[in-house]
Structures are given as C-alpha cells and as structure tokens.
Amino acid sequence: MTRIGRWIGSHLVLAGGILVLLYMYIPNMIVAVMSFNDSSGARNLYAFQKFTWNNWLHPCAPEGMCSSLVTSIEIGLLATFFATLIGTFAAFGLVRHKFAGRSLMNLVLFLPMATPEIVMGSSLLALFVAAGLGGHLGFVTILIAHIMFCISFVVITVKSRLAGLDGTLEQAAMDLYATEWQTFWKVTFPLVFPGILSAALLAFSLSFDDFIITNLNSGQTVTFPMFVWGAAQRGVPMQVNVIGTVMFLVALAAVILGEVGARRRRKAIAAR
Amino acid sequence: MIATARKRTGYLLILPAAVWLAIFFVVPFYSLLATSLYDPEGSVLTGYDMTWHFANFWTALSEYGGVMLRSFWYGALATLFCLVLGYLLSYAIAFKAGRWKTVMLVLVVAPFFTSFLIRTLSWKLILADNGWVVNTLQAIHILGPEGRLLATPVAVIAGLTYNFLPFMILPLYTSLEKIDPKLNEAAADLYSNPFTRFWKVTWPLSLPGVVGGTLLTFIPATGDYINASLLGSPNERMVGNVIQSLFTTQGDYAVAGALSVSLMVIIITMVLVYVRRAGTEELL
C-alpha cells in the first residue's frame, strides 16, 4: 500500500511538472499555428481563419517589419559584443583579484537586475533629456541602454563559470613553465569560454526582446518589439508569428547543438 | 610588488563596467530624482525649471496611489502563482527527471526565445471571448454566460504569471539541485509523513532559491505594463502604464519622475524588509 502510495506520489510530482512545462508552451504552439493563418479580409485577427503558406513565403510583406528586424539584430549584435567584452573583464576582475570596493561593485552590478525596467528606462530618459539629447534619441541611445542592462547578466554568468573552475589546472600549466599569458590562453580561456558563450546568448536575447526601456529611449527608431507593439494597436500581421516561430526554432537548434557539442567533448575526454 | 600589480589589473578589468554603469545607471537615478522635483509647468520643448517642487510627489501619489497599490497586488499574486507552479516544476526537474534533467531545463528556457510581446499577444487569442477556455468555463458554470476573461484582472495576472515563470524556476532549481538526496533519505527515517519531510527538510533548504525567485519575479512583474495593456482594460492599468504614458504621450516629466522615484523607493524598502525577515542577506 505504502509502496503504491509512494509510486503515485513520486509520479504525481513529475506529472505536475510536465503539465507546468506544457503550460509554458501553449503560446508558442499558438504562435506556430497562427503563422499559417490567412487573415486577409478577416475582422477578428485573433482567431484562425484559413490555412495558407503565404506568410512563410512572403515574410517581409508587412511594411516596416523586416527593417525593424534588421535594426533589432544590429543593436542586438553590437550590444552583445560590448556587454560581453566589458562584462567578462569585470567578472575576471571580481573573481581573480582582491581590491577595495569589490563589494560596492558587486552591489552596483546587482542593482540593474533588481530595478524595474520602467524605472531604469525613465531615469535614462531623464539623463538624456537633461544632457540636451532629447531630440537625438535613436539607435545610439538604445544601444547605450542595452549594453547597460546586459552587463550585469554577463558578469553573473561568467562569474559562476569562473568560480567553479578547478585552479589546479592552471597551477599545473605554470608548473610546466607556461607563462602567465600562455596559461591564460591555453588553459583558463578555453575553460571559461562556454560561460562567455552562454552569457553572449543571454545578452543577445535580452537585447533583442527588450521593449520597455527601448520604447522610452528610441525616438524615431523602430525595433522589432516596437513594431509588434505598434501593430498590436491595429491588429498584428500574421508574418509576426512566422518570425516568432523562426526565432524559437533557431534558439532551440542553438541550444541543442551546444548540448550535443558539450556531450561529445565530455565523451572525448573520458575516452582519453 | 606583484600584489600591487595584481591589484592594479583588478581595477583595470572592472573599470569599463564601473564607468559604464556609473554613467548610464547610477547618474540617471540622480537625473530622475531631479526630474521629479521640476516645476510641473514646464514642457519638453521649453525646458523644465528645477524648483524643488516636492508637491509632484503629492500629485503623483494622490492621483495614482490606487494604480500603484493595484500594481503591487497584481505583482504579489503573480509571484505567488509563479512560486506554486515554479516549485512544482523545479522540484520535478531536480529530483524526478533523472537523465532527462538537462533536456527539461533546456525546455524551460526555450519558449522564451520567442519575443515576449508575441507570446503575450497569443494569450489574447487563448483567452478570447469565444475561445475554448472561456467556452469551457462557461459550460461548467465557473463563468456566467456573459462572463469573459480578456480585459479582466484574471487575464492580466495570468499573463504576468506566465511571462515571469522562468525567473522563478531558474533560482529555485539551482537551490533545489544542491540538496543532497541523502538528506531526504535521512528525513524519510525521521518523519513518516512526506509532507512533514518536505516542510522540515526540503523547504528550508530551498529558501535561498525561494527568496531569489520571488524577488526576480515580483520586481519586474510589478513594473510591467505590457500585460496590463494587451490583456487588460483601462480598469487594470498598472503603474508602468501610467509612467510610460506620462513620459511619452503626455510629456508630464515632473509627475512621471515623481511616480517612478516612488515606485523605486517602495520596492527597495520592500526588498530590504523581505530579505531581512527571510534571513537571507547574503543574497545581496
């Protein structure tokens, strides 16, 4: 009896967990289905009308959508590059070096993650306006904002990778007469690299998806989330769902490839 | 000699991050504070005069205090739902998933690579007046024949819960995963009831994750306005809606600034009290 009870108990939790996971996928399934929706002439844009391949064949048909996508990708790549660079430096500094003001730095890095986006966005806007840049909001101000909020996430990701690093490997390299520089590039960097890569991925997705801070500091520049927002007031073109589905598939593929790569590397190391 | 050199390298390494965050994160708070004390009679075109106009705070809180309260209430409810759902899933991944652990963890994060706005818009379709959710609820008489979900607090809170769930799951999973399964076995010897076992062993050990997750959920959920705009009606307006429209469409920078500063001050106070009471200061 108790054994049956325990079996049910343990599988009930797993079943519950899987249900929660399914709940998280409902919107993605809807987005995928709606990407095949023919909405032409329909009054209600939030219901499936008729099947069509058209949205997938002509993804750039809605005016301004693909140019906003390009803007978002440009900003995303630039913000990722700078935030990953700055953040990785800071993570090394914080983990590998002891200096006064470290805890203050940790606090300043933690705060952006604990500040509501609306507050961060409005204070940046206040700064830009006070600096006389109120009329020059656009690509550059969005980029500045994105680098700002991505840095913290890069630092914590790289920091956790660095903290879990086995220091004896570096000592071994030094014992084998590697210089500090060689040790860094041949031992430390390759070991930290997966952490840097996932930090960059995180930074890109944060930048690409940001709406609240961007909306306040964008001027006339339109990013993809802003295009969706603007379109939502009139009725979203179905091609938006195509983009959403593609983004999901690309991200899934990237994560799966990364996981397969990591497994293969582990196996290769084990086989040695 | 080497020690000073290493110290200097340390400073050099954090310098870019420190400068960037100082200029574009710390200084803006000062600008926001200054903005909140501007003379409300100014405009973006003519410029604002700094007049230490503390009355802006009075205007902001008397006019939008109700909206502010509602935001905290919605944020708290969404956080609670996230905690229940997120705990179930993180627990299942940490202890029941076996070799599927990594796969499930990837599956948790993957849907969130589709744009936040697109996913929120799809809830509009799910909760629509003639959708199957509403029809089912009407059929089993949970909703009246005229009842609806869209443009109600239920839709906004459901949207917030859905959107911020991963912020709850990841910290929860991290702290659950650290728990040694042997402790559960020991607990099984001590307490026969699985619920007692959970309350006395697993729950206290997962507290850092609970505190981290609730903060990471509550703070953005309270400041969010996307869910309230897309899934709610003007009756579900949250403080974020007000701040953004004061800044962008009404151009009332002074009151918007005061409201933004108030939100920040209240959130910081709540976070500090909460972290103290939970006894998890080391998180900060």
Coordinates of C-alpha atoms in Angstrom, one line a residue:
Chain A
M1 CA 0.0 0.0 0.0
T2 CA 2.7 2.5 1.0
R3 CA 4.7 1.4 -2.0
I4 CA 1.8 2.2 -4.3
G5 CA 1.3 5.4 -2.5
R6 CA 4.9 6.4 -2.9
W7 CA 4.8 5.5 -6.6
I8 CA 1.8 7.7 -7.2
G9 CA 3.4 10.4 -5.1
S10 CA 6.6 10.5 -7.0
H11 CA 5.0 10.3 -10.4
L12 CA 2.3 12.9 -9.4
V13 CA 5.1 15.4 -8.9
L14 CA 6.6 14.6 -12.3
A15 CA 3.3 14.7 -14.0
G16 CA 2.5 18.1 -12.4
G17 CA 5.9 19.4 -13.5
I18 CA 5.3 18.2 -17.1
L19 CA 1.9 19.9 -17.0
V20 CA 3.5 23.2 -16.0
L21 CA 6.0 22.8 -18.8
L22 CA 3.2 22.2 -21.3
Y23 CA 1.5 25.4 -20.0
M24 CA 4.7 27.3 -20.8
Y25 CA 4.4 26.0 -24.4
I26 CA 0.8 26.9 -25.1
P27 CA 1.6 30.4 -26.5
N28 CA 4.4 29.0 -28.7
M29 CA 2.1 26.5 -30.2
I30 CA -0.5 29.2 -30.9
V31 CA 2.2 31.3 -32.5
A32 CA 3.3 28.4 -34.7
V33 CA -0.3 27.7 -35.7
M34 CA -1.1 31.3 -36.4
S35 CA 1.9 31.6 -38.7
F36 CA -0.2 29.6 -41.2
N37 CA -3.3 31.7 -40.7
D38 CA -4.8 33.5 -43.7
S39 CA -6.1 36.7 -42.1
S40 CA -6.9 38.6 -45.3
G41 CA -10.3 40.2 -45.0
A42 CA -10.9 38.8 -41.5
R43 CA -12.4 41.1 -38.9
N44 CA -11.2 39.2 -35.9
L45 CA -7.4 39.0 -36.1
Y46 CA -7.2 36.8 -33.0
A47 CA -8.8 33.7 -34.5
F48 CA -7.7 31.1 -37.0
Q49 CA -9.5 31.6 -40.4
K50 CA -7.9 29.6 -43.2
F51 CA -4.7 27.7 -43.8
T52 CA -2.1 29.3 -46.0
W53 CA 1.6 29.1 -46.8
N54 CA 1.7 32.8 -47.8
N55 CA 3.0 34.2 -44.5
W56 CA 6.0 31.9 -44.8
L57 CA 6.6 32.6 -48.5
H58 CA 6.4 36.4 -48.0
P59 CA 7.6 37.0 -44.5
C60 CA 8.6 40.6 -45.3
A61 CA 5.2 41.7 -46.8
P62 CA 4.1 43.9 -43.9
E63 CA 5.6 47.3 -44.3
G64 CA 8.5 48.2 -42.0
M65 CA 8.6 44.8 -40.3
C66 CA 11.8 43.4 -41.8
S67 CA 13.6 46.7 -41.5
S68 CA 12.7 46.8 -37.8
L69 CA 14.0 43.2 -37.5
V70 CA 17.3 44.3 -39.1
T71 CA 17.6 47.2 -36.6
S72 CA 17.0 44.8 -33.7
I73 CA 19.6 42.4 -34.9
E74 CA 22.1 45.2 -35.4
I75 CA 21.5 46.6 -32.0
G76 CA 21.5 43.0 -30.5
L77 CA 24.8 42.1 -32.0
L78 CA 26.6 45.4 -31.1
A79 CA 25.1 45.3 -27.5
T80 CA 26.1 41.7 -27.1
F81 CA 29.7 42.3 -28.3
F82 CA 30.3 45.3 -26.0
A83 CA 28.4 43.9 -23.0
T84 CA 30.2 40.5 -23.2
L85 CA 33.6 42.2 -23.5
I86 CA 33.0 44.6 -20.7
G87 CA 31.2 42.1 -18.5
T88 CA 33.8 39.3 -19.0
F89 CA 36.6 41.7 -18.0
A90 CA 34.7 42.7 -14.9
A91 CA 33.9 39.0 -14.0
F92 CA 37.7 38.2 -14.2
G93 CA 38.5 41.3 -12.1
L94 CA 35.9 40.4 -9.4
V95 CA 36.8 36.7 -9.1
R96 CA 40.6 36.7 -9.6
H97 CA 41.6 40.0 -8.0
K98 CA 41.1 41.3 -4.5
F99 CA 40.8 45.1 -4.2
A100 CA 39.0 47.7 -2.1
G101 CA 35.5 48.5 -3.4
R102 CA 34.7 45.0 -4.6
S103 CA 31.6 44.6 -2.6
L104 CA 30.4 48.1 -3.8
M105 CA 31.0 46.9 -7.4
N106 CA 29.0 43.7 -6.7
L107 CA 26.1 45.8 -5.4
V108 CA 26.2 48.1 -8.4
L109 CA 26.2 45.1 -10.7
F110 CA 23.3 43.5 -8.8
L111 CA 21.1 46.6 -8.8
P112 CA 20.1 46.7 -12.5
M113 CA 18.7 43.2 -12.1
A114 CA 16.6 44.4 -9.2
T115 CA 15.3 47.6 -10.7
P116 CA 12.0 47.6 -12.6
E117 CA 12.7 48.3 -16.3
I118 CA 10.3 51.2 -16.3
V119 CA 12.4 52.9 -13.6
M120 CA 15.6 52.2 -15.4
G121 CA 14.2 53.4 -18.7
S122 CA 12.7 56.5 -17.4
S123 CA 15.8 57.5 -15.5
L124 CA 17.9 57.1 -18.6
L125 CA 15.4 59.2 -20.5
A126 CA 15.7 61.8 -17.7
L127 CA 19.5 61.8 -18.2
F128 CA 19.4 62.1 -22.0
V129 CA 16.9 64.9 -21.8
A130 CA 18.9 66.7 -19.1
A131 CA 22.0 66.3 -21.3
G132 CA 20.2 68.0 -24.2
L133 CA 19.8 64.8 -26.2
G134 CA 16.0 64.7 -26.0
G135 CA 15.8 65.4 -29.7
H136 CA 18.5 62.9 -30.7
L137 CA 17.1 59.7 -29.2
G138 CA 17.6 56.7 -31.5
F139 CA 19.9 53.9 -32.4
V140 CA 22.8 55.1 -30.2
T141 CA 20.7 55.8 -27.1
I142 CA 19.0 52.3 -27.5
L143 CA 22.4 50.7 -27.8
I144 CA 23.8 52.5 -24.7
A145 CA 20.7 51.3 -22.7
H146 CA 21.0 47.7 -23.9
I147 CA 24.8 47.5 -23.1
M148 CA 23.9 48.9 -19.6
F149 CA 21.4 46.3 -18.7
C150 CA 23.2 43.4 -20.3
I151 CA 26.5 43.9 -18.4
S152 CA 25.1 42.6 -15.1
F153 CA 23.8 39.4 -16.7
V154 CA 27.1 38.7 -18.4
V155 CA 29.0 39.3 -15.2
I156 CA 26.9 36.8 -13.1
T157 CA 27.0 34.2 -15.9
V158 CA 30.8 34.4 -16.4
K159 CA 31.5 34.7 -12.7
S160 CA 29.7 31.5 -11.9
R161 CA 31.7 29.7 -14.5
L162 CA 34.9 31.2 -13.2
A163 CA 34.1 30.4 -9.6
G164 CA 33.5 26.7 -10.5
L165 CA 36.9 26.5 -12.2
D166 CA 39.5 24.0 -11.0
G167 CA 42.5 26.2 -10.1
T168 CA 44.9 23.2 -10.0
L169 CA 44.8 23.0 -13.9
E170 CA 46.3 26.5 -14.1
Q171 CA 48.9 25.6 -11.4
A172 CA 49.8 22.5 -13.4
A173 CA 50.3 24.7 -16.5
M174 CA 52.5 27.1 -14.6
D175 CA 54.5 24.1 -13.2
L176 CA 55.2 23.1 -16.8
Y177 CA 56.8 26.5 -17.3
A178 CA 53.9 28.1 -19.2
T179 CA 54.0 31.9 -18.9
E180 CA 51.0 33.6 -17.3
W181 CA 49.9 34.7 -20.8
Q182 CA 50.2 31.1 -22.2
T183 CA 48.3 29.7 -19.2
F184 CA 45.5 32.1 -19.8
W185 CA 45.0 31.4 -23.5
K186 CA 45.7 27.7 -23.4
V187 CA 44.0 26.8 -20.1
T188 CA 41.9 29.4 -18.5
F189 CA 40.2 30.9 -21.6
P190 CA 39.1 27.6 -23.2
L191 CA 37.6 26.5 -19.8
V192 CA 35.7 29.8 -19.3
F193 CA 34.6 30.0 -23.0
P194 CA 31.3 28.1 -22.6
G195 CA 30.4 30.5 -19.9
I196 CA 31.2 33.5 -22.1
L197 CA 29.2 32.0 -25.0
S198 CA 26.1 31.4 -22.9
A199 CA 26.5 35.0 -21.5
A200 CA 26.6 36.3 -25.0
L201 CA 23.5 34.3 -26.0
L202 CA 21.7 35.6 -22.9
A203 CA 22.7 39.2 -23.7
F204 CA 21.5 38.9 -27.3
S205 CA 18.1 37.6 -26.3
L206 CA 17.7 40.2 -23.6
S207 CA 18.6 43.0 -26.1
F208 CA 16.6 41.6 -28.9
D209 CA 13.5 41.2 -26.8
D210 CA 13.6 44.4 -24.8
F211 CA 10.6 46.7 -25.1
I212 CA 10.0 48.8 -22.0
I213 CA 13.5 50.5 -21.8
T214 CA 13.8 50.7 -25.6
N215 CA 10.3 52.3 -26.0
L216 CA 11.3 55.2 -23.7
N217 CA 14.6 55.9 -25.3
S218 CA 14.1 55.2 -29.0
G219 CA 13.0 58.4 -30.6
Q220 CA 12.0 57.6 -34.2
T221 CA 14.0 54.3 -34.4
V222 CA 11.8 51.2 -34.5
T223 CA 13.0 47.9 -33.2
F224 CA 11.2 44.6 -33.8
P225 CA 9.3 44.6 -30.4
M226 CA 8.3 48.2 -31.0
F227 CA 7.0 47.2 -34.5
V228 CA 4.9 44.4 -32.8
W229 CA 3.7 46.8 -30.2
G230 CA 2.6 49.4 -32.8
A231 CA 1.0 46.7 -34.9
A232 CA -0.9 45.3 -31.9
Q233 CA -2.9 48.5 -31.7
R234 CA -4.3 47.9 -35.2
G235 CA -4.1 44.1 -35.5
V236 CA -0.8 42.2 -35.8
P237 CA 0.2 40.9 -39.3
M238 CA 0.4 37.2 -39.3
Q239 CA 4.0 37.3 -40.5
V240 CA 5.0 38.3 -37.0
N241 CA 4.1 34.8 -36.0
V242 CA 6.5 33.5 -38.7
I243 CA 9.3 35.5 -37.2
G244 CA 8.4 34.3 -33.7
T245 CA 8.4 30.6 -34.8
V246 CA 11.7 31.0 -36.6
M247 CA 13.3 32.7 -33.5
F248 CA 12.1 29.8 -31.4
L249 CA 13.5 27.2 -33.8
V250 CA 16.8 28.9 -34.1
A251 CA 17.2 29.2 -30.4
L252 CA 16.2 25.6 -29.9
A253 CA 18.7 24.5 -32.5
A254 CA 21.5 26.6 -31.0
V255 CA 20.9 25.1 -27.5
I256 CA 20.6 21.5 -28.8
L257 CA 23.8 21.9 -30.9
G258 CA 25.6 23.3 -27.8
E259 CA 24.4 20.4 -25.7
V260 CA 25.5 17.8 -28.3
G261 CA 28.9 19.5 -28.6
A262 CA 29.4 19.5 -24.8
R263 CA 28.4 15.8 -24.6
R264 CA 30.9 14.9 -27.4
R265 CA 33.6 16.8 -25.7
R266 CA 32.9 15.1 -22.4
K267 CA 33.0 11.7 -24.1
A268 CA 36.3 12.5 -25.9
I269 CA 37.8 13.5 -22.6
A270 CA 36.5 10.3 -20.9
A271 CA 37.9 8.2 -23.8
R272 CA 41.4 9.6 -23.4
Chain B
M1 CA 55.3 44.3 -5.9
I2 CA 53.3 41.6 -7.6
A3 CA 50.4 42.2 -5.2
T4 CA 50.1 45.8 -6.3
A5 CA 50.4 44.9 -9.9
R6 CA 47.6 42.3 -9.5
K7 CA 45.5 44.9 -7.6
R8 CA 46.0 47.4 -10.5
T9 CA 45.0 44.7 -13.0
G10 CA 41.9 44.1 -11.0
Y11 CA 40.9 47.8 -11.1
L12 CA 41.7 47.9 -14.9
L13 CA 39.4 44.9 -15.5
I14 CA 36.4 46.3 -13.7
L15 CA 37.0 49.9 -14.9
P16 CA 34.9 49.7 -18.1
A17 CA 31.9 48.1 -16.4
A18 CA 32.2 50.5 -13.5
V19 CA 32.3 53.6 -15.7
W20 CA 29.5 52.4 -18.0
L21 CA 27.2 51.6 -15.0
A22 CA 28.1 54.8 -13.2
I23 CA 27.2 57.0 -16.2
F24 CA 24.2 55.1 -17.5
F25 CA 22.8 53.5 -14.4
V26 CA 23.8 55.5 -11.3
V27 CA 23.8 59.0 -12.7
P28 CA 20.4 58.6 -14.4
F29 CA 18.9 58.0 -10.9
Y30 CA 20.1 61.4 -10.0
S31 CA 18.6 62.8 -13.2
L32 CA 15.3 61.0 -12.4
L33 CA 15.3 62.4 -8.8
A34 CA 16.0 65.9 -10.2
T35 CA 13.2 65.5 -12.8
S36 CA 10.8 64.5 -10.0
L37 CA 11.4 67.9 -8.4
Y38 CA 11.0 70.0 -11.6
D39 CA 8.4 72.7 -11.9
P40 CA 5.4 70.8 -13.5
E41 CA 4.5 73.9 -15.5
G42 CA 7.4 73.3 -17.9
S43 CA 7.4 71.1 -21.0
V44 CA 9.9 69.2 -23.1
L45 CA 10.1 72.0 -25.6
T46 CA 10.5 74.9 -23.3
G47 CA 12.6 73.0 -20.8
Y48 CA 11.9 72.5 -17.1
D49 CA 12.9 74.7 -14.1
M50 CA 14.4 73.0 -11.1
T51 CA 12.2 74.3 -8.3
W52 CA 12.4 71.6 -5.6
H53 CA 8.8 71.1 -6.3
F54 CA 8.1 68.3 -3.7
A55 CA 4.4 68.7 -4.4
N56 CA 5.0 66.5 -7.5
F57 CA 5.1 63.5 -5.2
W58 CA 1.8 64.5 -3.6
T59 CA 0.2 64.8 -7.1
A60 CA 1.7 61.5 -8.2
L61 CA 0.6 59.6 -5.1
S62 CA -2.9 61.2 -4.7
E63 CA -3.7 60.7 -8.3
Y64 CA -2.1 57.4 -9.0
G65 CA -1.9 55.8 -5.5
G66 CA -4.7 53.4 -6.4
V67 CA -2.9 52.3 -9.5
M68 CA 0.3 51.8 -7.6
L69 CA -1.5 49.7 -5.0
R70 CA -3.0 47.6 -7.8
S71 CA 0.4 47.0 -9.3
F72 CA 1.8 45.7 -6.1
W73 CA -1.3 43.5 -5.6
Y74 CA -1.1 42.0 -9.1
G75 CA 2.7 41.6 -8.8
A76 CA 2.3 39.8 -5.5
L77 CA -0.5 37.5 -6.8
A78 CA 1.5 36.6 -10.0
T79 CA 4.6 35.9 -7.8
L80 CA 2.5 33.6 -5.6
F81 CA 1.2 31.6 -8.6
C82 CA 4.7 31.5 -10.1
L83 CA 6.0 30.2 -6.8
V84 CA 3.5 27.3 -6.8
L85 CA 3.9 26.4 -10.4
G86 CA 7.6 27.0 -10.5
Y87 CA 8.3 25.0 -7.3
L88 CA 6.4 22.0 -8.8
L89 CA 8.4 22.1 -12.0
S90 CA 11.8 22.8 -10.4
Y91 CA 11.2 20.0 -7.9
A92 CA 10.3 17.6 -10.6
I93 CA 13.4 18.5 -12.6
A94 CA 15.8 18.4 -9.7
F95 CA 14.6 15.1 -8.1
K96 CA 12.3 13.2 -10.5
A97 CA 13.6 13.9 -14.0
G98 CA 16.6 11.5 -13.8
R99 CA 18.6 11.6 -17.0
W100 CA 16.1 14.0 -18.6
K101 CA 17.2 16.8 -16.3
T102 CA 19.2 18.8 -18.8
V103 CA 16.6 18.3 -21.5
M104 CA 13.8 19.6 -19.2
L105 CA 15.9 22.6 -18.2
V106 CA 16.5 23.5 -21.8
L107 CA 12.8 23.1 -22.5
V108 CA 12.1 25.6 -19.7
V109 CA 14.2 28.3 -21.3
A110 CA 13.5 27.6 -24.9
P111 CA 10.0 29.1 -25.3
F112 CA 11.3 32.4 -24.0
F113 CA 13.4 33.0 -27.1
T114 CA 10.2 33.8 -28.9
S115 CA 9.5 37.5 -28.4
F116 CA 7.8 38.5 -25.1
L117 CA 5.3 40.6 -27.0
I118 CA 4.3 37.9 -29.5
R119 CA 3.8 35.4 -26.7
T120 CA 1.7 37.8 -24.7
L121 CA -0.4 38.6 -27.8
S122 CA -1.1 34.9 -28.2
W123 CA -2.7 34.9 -24.8
K124 CA -5.2 37.3 -26.2
L125 CA -6.3 34.6 -28.6
I126 CA -6.3 31.9 -25.9
L127 CA -8.5 34.0 -23.5
A128 CA -10.7 35.5 -26.2
D129 CA -14.4 35.8 -25.6
N130 CA -15.3 32.9 -28.0
G131 CA -12.2 30.9 -27.3
W132 CA -12.4 27.4 -25.9
V133 CA -11.1 28.4 -22.5
V134 CA -14.0 30.8 -22.0
N135 CA -16.5 28.4 -23.5
T136 CA -15.4 25.6 -21.2
L137 CA -15.5 27.8 -18.1
Q138 CA -19.0 28.9 -19.2
A139 CA -20.1 25.3 -19.8
I140 CA -19.1 24.3 -16.3
H141 CA -20.6 27.5 -14.8
I142 CA -17.4 28.9 -13.4
L143 CA -18.1 31.9 -15.7
G144 CA -21.5 33.3 -16.3
P145 CA -22.9 33.2 -19.8
E146 CA -21.8 36.9 -20.3
G147 CA -18.5 36.3 -18.4
R148 CA -15.2 36.9 -20.0
L149 CA -11.5 36.6 -19.2
L150 CA -9.9 39.1 -21.6
A151 CA -9.9 42.6 -20.2
T152 CA -10.2 41.4 -16.6
P153 CA -7.7 41.2 -13.8
V154 CA -7.6 37.4 -14.3
A155 CA -6.1 37.8 -17.7
V156 CA -3.5 40.3 -16.6
I157 CA -2.4 38.2 -13.6
A158 CA -2.4 35.0 -15.8
G159 CA -0.2 36.9 -18.3
L160 CA 2.2 38.1 -15.6
T161 CA 2.4 34.6 -14.1
Y162 CA 3.2 33.1 -17.5
N163 CA 5.8 35.7 -18.5
F164 CA 7.8 35.7 -15.3
L165 CA 7.7 32.0 -14.6
P166 CA 11.3 31.2 -15.8
F167 CA 12.7 33.9 -13.4
M168 CA 11.2 31.8 -10.6
I169 CA 12.2 28.4 -11.9
L170 CA 15.9 29.0 -12.5
P171 CA 16.9 30.2 -9.0
L172 CA 14.6 27.6 -7.4
Y173 CA 16.1 24.8 -9.4
T174 CA 19.6 26.0 -8.6
S175 CA 19.0 25.8 -4.8
L176 CA 16.9 22.6 -5.0
E177 CA 19.6 20.9 -7.1
K178 CA 22.2 21.5 -4.4
I179 CA 20.2 19.5 -1.8
D180 CA 21.9 16.2 -1.1
P181 CA 19.4 13.3 -1.8
K182 CA 20.8 11.6 1.3
L183 CA 19.1 14.3 3.4
N184 CA 15.8 13.2 2.0
E185 CA 16.6 9.6 2.9
A186 CA 17.5 10.7 6.4
A187 CA 14.3 12.7 6.6
A188 CA 12.4 9.7 5.5
D189 CA 13.8 7.8 8.5
L190 CA 12.8 10.6 10.9
Y191 CA 9.4 11.6 9.6
S192 CA 6.9 9.2 8.1
N193 CA 4.7 11.7 6.5
P194 CA 6.1 13.0 3.2
F195 CA 4.6 16.5 3.9
T196 CA 6.4 16.8 7.2
R197 CA 9.5 15.7 5.4
F198 CA 9.1 18.4 2.8
W199 CA 8.4 21.2 5.4
K200 CA 11.2 20.3 7.7
V201 CA 13.9 19.5 5.2
T202 CA 13.4 20.4 1.6
W203 CA 11.6 23.7 2.0
P204 CA 14.0 25.3 4.5
L205 CA 17.0 24.3 2.3
S206 CA 15.4 25.7 -0.8
L207 CA 14.7 29.1 0.9
P208 CA 17.6 31.0 -0.9
G209 CA 16.0 30.0 -4.2
V210 CA 12.5 30.9 -3.0
V211 CA 13.7 34.4 -1.9
G212 CA 15.8 34.9 -5.1
G213 CA 13.0 33.7 -7.3
T214 CA 10.2 35.7 -5.7
L215 CA 12.4 38.9 -6.0
L216 CA 13.2 38.2 -9.6
T217 CA 9.5 37.7 -10.3
F218 CA 7.9 40.3 -8.1
I219 CA 10.1 43.3 -9.2
P220 CA 9.6 43.0 -13.0
A221 CA 6.0 41.9 -12.7
T222 CA 5.1 45.0 -10.6
G223 CA 6.8 47.4 -13.0
D224 CA 5.4 45.6 -16.1
Y225 CA 2.8 47.3 -18.3
I226 CA 2.8 45.1 -21.4
N227 CA 0.4 42.5 -19.9
A228 CA -1.9 45.1 -18.5
S229 CA -2.0 46.9 -21.9
L230 CA -2.5 43.9 -24.1
L231 CA -4.7 41.7 -21.8
G232 CA -6.4 44.2 -19.6
S233 CA -8.7 47.1 -19.9
P234 CA -8.1 50.6 -18.5
N235 CA -9.5 49.3 -15.3
E236 CA -6.5 47.0 -14.9
R237 CA -4.0 49.8 -15.6
M238 CA -0.7 49.4 -13.7
V239 CA 1.9 51.9 -12.6
G240 CA 4.1 51.2 -15.6
N241 CA 1.3 52.2 -17.9
V242 CA 0.9 55.5 -16.2
I243 CA 4.7 56.3 -16.0
Q244 CA 5.2 55.4 -19.7
S245 CA 2.2 57.4 -20.9
L246 CA 3.1 60.4 -18.8
F247 CA 6.6 60.4 -20.2
T248 CA 5.9 59.6 -23.9
T249 CA 2.5 60.9 -24.7
Q250 CA 1.5 63.4 -22.1
G251 CA 5.0 64.8 -21.6
D252 CA 4.4 65.4 -17.9
Y253 CA 8.0 64.6 -16.9
A254 CA 7.8 66.0 -13.4
V255 CA 4.9 63.8 -12.2
A256 CA 6.2 60.8 -14.1
G257 CA 9.6 61.2 -12.5
A258 CA 8.0 61.5 -9.0
L259 CA 5.9 58.4 -9.6
S260 CA 9.0 56.5 -10.9
V261 CA 11.1 57.5 -7.9
S262 CA 8.2 56.5 -5.5
L263 CA 8.0 53.1 -7.2
M264 CA 11.7 52.5 -6.8
V265 CA 11.8 53.6 -3.1
I266 CA 8.8 51.4 -2.2
I267 CA 10.3 48.4 -4.0
I268 CA 13.8 48.8 -2.4
T269 CA 12.2 49.1 1.1
M270 CA 10.1 46.0 0.5
V271 CA 13.0 44.1 -0.8
L272 CA 15.2 45.0 2.2
V273 CA 12.5 44.1 4.7
Y274 CA 11.7 40.9 2.9
V275 CA 15.3 39.8 2.7
R276 CA 15.9 40.6 6.4
R277 CA 12.9 38.7 7.5
A278 CA 13.8 35.7 5.4
G279 CA 17.2 35.8 6.9
T280 CA 19.0 35.6 3.5
E281 CA 21.0 38.8 3.5
E282 CA 23.9 37.0 1.8
L283 CA 21.8 37.1 -1.4
L284 CA 22.5 40.8 -1.7

